[in-house]
Amino acid sequence: MVKLKFYYDFLSQPSRTLYIFMKKTEIPFEPKPLNLRQGQHLTEEIESLNPFKKVPFIEDKGTVLIESVAILRYLCRTYNVADHWYPLDIKKQALVDQYLEWQHNNTRAHCTEYFRHKALWPLKTGQAANVEKVEKLEKKMIENLNLLENIWLKDKPFLCGDEITISDLVAACEVEQPRIAGFDPLVDRPKLTKWITRVQSKFSPFYKEAHHIVVQTADEYQYYASELSKKNS
């Protein structure tokens, strides 16, 4: 049987999402890890499959899909997974889609930009982050995390209702990313804390496995920040 080919790097939030989901739902796949920081996604071979040269993407039965949300929907409709992940009921499905559409310019955008400017680019370039820029990005990210706390999780255990869906996994992987830059998104957010604990439990042990790189890269950034502080003191 030809397995789905999955190209990914755990440093990428959507890569972690897809990996965790496929492991949890027992969708067979051939792992194709790529190291983004080493530029392994920039080869001609990868470009021939994905002209945007980004991860994650999949190749399945001759079809290449390059956007993580589209991939999640495809997996839910192509493979035998439980209905609650992406319900067939049109109203329940619309609630899942509602968050998935919202998150692109909100949870994903703000958590990613904060992580990139404060931690990723300094680690790649050796140059200190722009403090003013980081402060502005942190403010926007905090506003967004508060929306998750006070609106999306106001009166329900999961983002779209009483059952976990693909939206919860997408969101959780994004919320984890600022940890790399030394920011704890759960402080003073009890609903967000309980929610992410539920998500982690539902996807154990794969959630922890995929997020090992968050801990590893956070340690790398802390060392970098400490050395930079010594250098400038």
mmCIF file of C-alpha atoms in Angstrom:
data_model
loop_
_atom_site.group_PDB
_atom_site.id
_atom_site.type_symbol
_atom_site.label_atom_id
_atom_site.label_comp_id
_atom_site.label_asym_id
_atom_site.label_seq_id
_atom_site.Cartn_x
_atom_site.Cartn_y
_atom_site.Cartn_z
ATOM 1 C CA MET A 1 0.000 0.000 0.000
ATOM 2 C CA VAL A 2 1.352 3.427 -0.974
ATOM 3 C CA LYS A 3 1.362 5.686 2.046
ATOM 4 C CA LEU A 4 0.691 9.375 2.150
ATOM 5 C CA LYS A 5 3.986 11.312 2.160
ATOM 6 C CA PHE A 6 4.196 14.017 4.807
ATOM 7 C CA TYR A 7 6.804 16.796 4.572
ATOM 8 C CA TYR A 8 7.272 18.698 7.809
ATOM 9 C CA ASP A 9 9.443 20.360 10.433
ATOM 10 C CA PHE A 10 8.255 20.373 14.042
ATOM 11 C CA LEU A 11 9.398 23.996 14.368
ATOM 12 C CA SER A 12 6.367 24.759 12.177
ATOM 13 C CA GLN A 13 3.111 24.924 14.120
ATOM 14 C CA PRO A 14 0.952 23.489 11.296
ATOM 15 C CA SER A 15 3.495 20.685 10.853
ATOM 16 C CA ARG A 16 2.995 19.708 14.474
ATOM 17 C CA THR A 17 -0.765 19.904 14.033
ATOM 18 C CA LEU A 18 -0.828 17.508 11.088
ATOM 19 C CA TYR A 19 1.652 15.081 12.643
ATOM 20 C CA ILE A 20 -0.285 14.894 15.915
ATOM 21 C CA PHE A 21 -3.615 14.508 14.132
ATOM 22 C CA MET A 22 -2.441 11.725 11.834
ATOM 23 C CA LYS A 23 -0.823 9.837 14.704
ATOM 24 C CA LYS A 24 -3.936 10.203 16.866
ATOM 25 C CA THR A 25 -6.323 9.072 14.117
ATOM 26 C CA GLU A 26 -3.949 6.331 12.918
ATOM 27 C CA ILE A 27 -3.672 7.644 9.363
ATOM 28 C CA PRO A 28 -0.654 5.844 7.876
ATOM 29 C CA PHE A 29 1.998 8.137 6.423
ATOM 30 C CA GLU A 30 5.612 8.162 5.310
ATOM 31 C CA PRO A 31 7.473 10.844 7.270
ATOM 32 C CA LYS A 32 9.583 13.252 5.220
ATOM 33 C CA PRO A 33 11.199 15.565 7.803
ATOM 34 C CA LEU A 34 12.860 18.732 6.518
ATOM 35 C CA ASN A 35 15.084 21.016 8.599
ATOM 36 C CA LEU A 36 13.981 24.566 7.855
ATOM 37 C CA ARG A 37 16.898 26.190 9.620
ATOM 38 C CA GLN A 38 19.278 24.204 7.417
ATOM 39 C CA GLY A 39 17.369 25.192 4.280
ATOM 40 C CA GLN A 40 16.339 21.656 3.360
ATOM 41 C CA HIS A 41 13.032 23.007 2.047
ATOM 42 C CA LEU A 42 14.775 25.113 -0.620
ATOM 43 C CA THR A 43 15.908 22.328 -2.941
ATOM 44 C CA GLU A 44 14.742 21.856 -6.520
ATOM 45 C CA GLU A 45 13.131 18.558 -5.507
ATOM 46 C CA ILE A 46 10.941 20.278 -2.932
ATOM 47 C CA GLU A 47 10.153 23.155 -5.287
ATOM 48 C CA SER A 48 8.949 20.650 -7.898
ATOM 49 C CA LEU A 49 6.353 19.460 -5.377
ATOM 50 C CA ASN A 50 5.584 22.729 -3.611
ATOM 51 C CA PRO A 51 6.515 25.911 -5.505
ATOM 52 C CA PHE A 52 6.158 27.928 -2.297
ATOM 53 C CA LYS A 53 8.914 25.816 -0.691
ATOM 54 C CA LYS A 54 7.216 25.749 2.689
ATOM 55 C CA VAL A 55 6.056 23.069 5.103
ATOM 56 C CA PRO A 56 3.896 21.274 5.845
ATOM 57 C CA PHE A 57 2.585 19.640 2.703
ATOM 58 C CA ILE A 58 1.468 16.187 1.662
ATOM 59 C CA GLU A 59 1.563 13.996 -1.409
ATOM 60 C CA ASP A 60 -1.242 11.438 -1.461
ATOM 61 C CA LYS A 61 -2.251 9.237 -4.372
ATOM 62 C CA GLY A 62 -0.818 11.706 -6.863
ATOM 63 C CA THR A 63 -2.327 14.767 -5.198
ATOM 64 C CA VAL A 64 -0.138 17.401 -3.549
ATOM 65 C CA LEU A 65 -1.731 19.706 -0.982
ATOM 66 C CA ILE A 66 0.250 22.621 0.450
ATOM 67 C CA GLU A 67 -2.054 24.353 2.966
ATOM 68 C CA SER A 68 -2.493 22.810 6.411
ATOM 69 C CA VAL A 69 -6.182 23.616 6.910
ATOM 70 C CA ALA A 70 -7.033 22.220 3.475
ATOM 71 C CA ILE A 71 -4.979 19.141 4.349
ATOM 72 C CA LEU A 72 -6.870 18.655 7.613
ATOM 73 C CA ARG A 73 -10.215 18.837 5.835
ATOM 74 C CA TYR A 74 -8.948 16.438 3.181
ATOM 75 C CA LEU A 75 -7.774 13.939 5.795
ATOM 76 C CA CYS A 76 -11.102 14.087 7.619
ATOM 77 C CA ARG A 77 -13.020 13.385 4.425
ATOM 78 C CA THR A 78 -10.636 10.862 2.853
ATOM 79 C CA TYR A 79 -9.710 8.696 5.824
ATOM 80 C CA ASN A 80 -11.856 6.945 8.403
ATOM 81 C CA VAL A 81 -11.713 9.375 11.314
ATOM 82 C CA ALA A 82 -14.345 10.124 13.943
ATOM 83 C CA ASP A 83 -16.994 12.617 12.848
ATOM 84 C CA HIS A 84 -16.415 15.003 15.754
ATOM 85 C CA TRP A 85 -13.076 16.144 14.314
ATOM 86 C CA TYR A 86 -14.779 17.855 11.359
ATOM 87 C CA PRO A 87 -18.518 17.119 11.539
ATOM 88 C CA LEU A 88 -20.673 16.317 8.546
ATOM 89 C CA ASP A 89 -23.519 18.236 10.180
ATOM 90 C CA ILE A 90 -23.450 21.559 8.318
ATOM 91 C CA LYS A 91 -24.002 23.742 11.397
ATOM 92 C CA LYS A 92 -21.363 22.002 13.494
ATOM 93 C CA GLN A 93 -18.979 22.069 10.539
ATOM 94 C CA ALA A 94 -19.582 25.802 10.108
ATOM 95 C CA LEU A 95 -18.528 26.398 13.725
ATOM 96 C CA VAL A 96 -15.241 24.614 13.083
ATOM 97 C CA ASP A 97 -14.700 26.536 9.851
ATOM 98 C CA GLN A 98 -15.520 29.775 11.622
ATOM 99 C CA TYR A 99 -12.544 29.397 13.958
ATOM 100 C CA LEU A 100 -10.245 28.110 11.220
ATOM 101 C CA GLU A 101 -11.004 31.198 9.112
ATOM 102 C CA TRP A 102 -10.601 33.555 12.072
ATOM 103 C CA GLN A 103 -7.309 32.145 13.299
ATOM 104 C CA HIS A 104 -5.249 33.016 10.212
ATOM 105 C CA ASN A 105 -5.222 36.737 10.971
ATOM 106 C CA ASN A 106 -5.471 36.327 14.722
ATOM 107 C CA THR A 107 -4.038 33.457 16.778
ATOM 108 C CA ARG A 108 -1.632 32.342 14.058
ATOM 109 C CA ALA A 109 -0.598 35.772 12.861
ATOM 110 C CA HIS A 110 0.098 37.298 16.262
ATOM 111 C CA CYS A 111 1.772 34.308 17.944
ATOM 112 C CA THR A 112 3.924 33.679 14.875
ATOM 113 C CA GLU A 113 5.074 37.268 14.400
ATOM 114 C CA TYR A 114 6.001 37.603 18.060
ATOM 115 C CA PHE A 115 7.989 34.364 17.960
ATOM 116 C CA ARG A 116 9.748 35.312 14.717
ATOM 117 C CA HIS A 117 10.819 38.787 15.748
ATOM 118 C CA LYS A 118 11.805 38.033 19.332
ATOM 119 C CA ALA A 119 13.424 34.602 18.950
ATOM 120 C CA LEU A 120 13.704 33.096 15.473
ATOM 121 C CA TRP A 121 15.350 35.935 13.568
ATOM 122 C CA PRO A 122 17.839 36.730 16.350
ATOM 123 C CA LEU A 123 18.782 33.030 16.492
ATOM 124 C CA LYS A 124 19.248 32.935 12.700
ATOM 125 C CA THR A 125 21.086 36.247 12.310
ATOM 126 C CA GLY A 126 22.864 36.727 15.615
ATOM 127 C CA GLN A 127 21.361 40.215 15.771
ATOM 128 C CA ALA A 128 19.381 41.467 18.751
ATOM 129 C CA ALA A 129 15.626 41.876 18.321
ATOM 130 C CA ASN A 130 14.078 45.300 17.802
ATOM 131 C CA VAL A 131 12.730 45.968 21.298
ATOM 132 C CA GLU A 132 10.093 48.478 20.207
ATOM 133 C CA LYS A 133 8.813 46.149 17.496
ATOM 134 C CA VAL A 134 8.662 43.190 19.884
ATOM 135 C CA GLU A 135 6.743 45.233 22.467
ATOM 136 C CA LYS A 136 4.102 46.157 19.868
ATOM 137 C CA LEU A 137 3.806 42.545 18.708
ATOM 138 C CA GLU A 138 3.532 41.310 22.290
ATOM 139 C CA LYS A 139 0.697 43.748 22.992
ATOM 140 C CA LYS A 140 -1.258 42.517 19.944
ATOM 141 C CA MET A 141 -0.613 38.900 20.872
ATOM 142 C CA ILE A 142 -1.834 39.451 24.430
ATOM 143 C CA GLU A 143 -5.010 41.041 23.075
ATOM 144 C CA ASN A 144 -5.562 37.949 20.949
ATOM 145 C CA LEU A 145 -4.881 35.492 23.758
ATOM 146 C CA ASN A 146 -7.430 37.381 25.819
ATOM 147 C CA LEU A 147 -9.990 36.886 23.035
ATOM 148 C CA LEU A 148 -9.414 33.141 23.267
ATOM 149 C CA GLU A 149 -9.846 33.321 27.031
ATOM 150 C CA ASN A 150 -12.861 35.619 27.180
ATOM 151 C CA ILE A 151 -14.788 34.909 23.977
ATOM 152 C CA TRP A 152 -13.922 31.593 22.314
ATOM 153 C CA LEU A 153 -13.653 29.693 25.614
ATOM 154 C CA LYS A 154 -16.093 31.828 27.592
ATOM 155 C CA ASP A 155 -18.713 29.149 28.222
ATOM 156 C CA LYS A 156 -17.555 25.889 26.650
ATOM 157 C CA PRO A 157 -14.736 23.361 27.128
ATOM 158 C CA PHE A 158 -13.544 23.481 23.513
ATOM 159 C CA LEU A 159 -13.438 26.222 20.893
ATOM 160 C CA CYS A 160 -16.473 24.973 18.964
ATOM 161 C CA GLY A 161 -18.557 23.359 21.675
ATOM 162 C CA ASP A 162 -18.550 20.338 23.971
ATOM 163 C CA GLU A 163 -16.426 18.110 21.740
ATOM 164 C CA ILE A 164 -12.873 18.506 20.532
ATOM 165 C CA THR A 165 -12.370 19.324 16.847
ATOM 166 C CA ILE A 166 -9.474 20.008 14.502
ATOM 167 C CA SER A 167 -9.814 23.694 15.440
ATOM 168 C CA ASP A 168 -8.630 22.967 18.972
ATOM 169 C CA LEU A 169 -5.468 21.261 17.790
ATOM 170 C CA VAL A 170 -4.730 24.022 15.277
ATOM 171 C CA ALA A 171 -5.133 26.662 17.989
ATOM 172 C CA ALA A 172 -3.153 24.817 20.648
ATOM 173 C CA CYS A 173 -0.107 24.398 18.428
ATOM 174 C CA GLU A 174 -0.165 28.134 17.673
ATOM 175 C CA VAL A 175 -0.554 29.101 21.329
ATOM 176 C CA GLU A 176 2.499 27.001 22.245
ATOM 177 C CA GLN A 177 4.826 28.888 19.866
ATOM 178 C CA PRO A 178 5.496 32.024 22.008
ATOM 179 C CA ARG A 179 6.989 29.768 24.684
ATOM 180 C CA ILE A 180 10.092 29.565 22.499
ATOM 181 C CA ALA A 181 10.551 33.302 22.995
ATOM 182 C CA GLY A 182 10.136 33.013 26.766
ATOM 183 C CA PHE A 183 6.481 34.061 26.915
ATOM 184 C CA ASP A 184 3.989 31.909 28.854
ATOM 185 C CA PRO A 185 0.557 32.318 27.200
ATOM 186 C CA LEU A 186 -1.296 30.652 30.082
ATOM 187 C CA VAL A 187 -0.428 33.091 32.872
ATOM 188 C CA ASP A 188 -3.614 34.640 34.334
ATOM 189 C CA ARG A 189 -5.748 32.779 31.798
ATOM 190 C CA PRO A 190 -7.463 29.937 33.706
ATOM 191 C CA LYS A 191 -9.840 28.957 30.888
ATOM 192 C CA LEU A 192 -7.049 28.812 28.352
ATOM 193 C CA THR A 193 -4.983 26.763 30.806
ATOM 194 C CA LYS A 194 -7.757 24.201 31.372
ATOM 195 C CA TRP A 195 -8.489 24.052 27.647
ATOM 196 C CA ILE A 196 -4.911 23.406 26.558
ATOM 197 C CA THR A 197 -4.598 20.743 29.261
ATOM 198 C CA ARG A 198 -7.650 19.027 27.768
ATOM 199 C CA VAL A 199 -6.166 19.215 24.283
ATOM 200 C CA GLN A 200 -2.823 17.849 25.462
ATOM 201 C CA SER A 201 -4.571 14.975 27.217
ATOM 202 C CA LYS A 202 -6.694 14.102 24.168
ATOM 203 C CA PHE A 203 -3.603 13.877 21.966
ATOM 204 C CA SER A 204 -1.216 12.204 24.408
ATOM 205 C CA PRO A 205 1.525 11.030 23.850
ATOM 206 C CA PHE A 206 1.862 12.559 20.381
ATOM 207 C CA TYR A 207 1.335 16.140 21.548
ATOM 208 C CA LYS A 208 4.359 16.032 23.824
ATOM 209 C CA GLU A 209 6.437 14.240 21.191
ATOM 210 C CA ALA A 210 5.814 16.902 18.552
ATOM 211 C CA HIS A 211 6.333 19.780 20.993
ATOM 212 C CA HIS A 212 9.721 18.601 22.196
ATOM 213 C CA ILE A 213 11.268 21.058 19.732
ATOM 214 C CA VAL A 214 9.465 23.936 21.461
ATOM 215 C CA VAL A 215 11.265 23.114 24.705
ATOM 216 C CA GLN A 216 14.552 22.530 22.895
ATOM 217 C CA THR A 217 14.434 25.781 20.914
ATOM 218 C CA ALA A 218 13.281 27.737 23.972
ATOM 219 C CA ASP A 219 16.392 26.535 25.806
ATOM 220 C CA GLU A 220 18.519 27.581 22.826
ATOM 221 C CA TYR A 221 16.946 31.031 22.800
ATOM 222 C CA GLN A 222 17.392 31.478 26.563
ATOM 223 C CA TYR A 223 21.083 30.652 26.196
ATOM 224 C CA TYR A 224 21.401 33.107 23.302
ATOM 225 C CA ALA A 225 19.609 35.861 25.250
ATOM 226 C CA SER A 226 21.807 35.225 28.293
ATOM 227 C CA GLU A 227 25.017 35.397 26.257
ATOM 228 C CA LEU A 228 23.845 38.568 24.517
ATOM 229 C CA SER A 229 23.053 40.160 27.872
ATOM 230 C CA LYS A 230 26.552 39.327 29.162
ATOM 231 C CA LYS A 231 28.089 40.741 25.998
ATOM 232 C CA ASN A 232 26.192 44.021 26.332
ATOM 233 C CA SER A 233 26.676 44.429 30.086
#
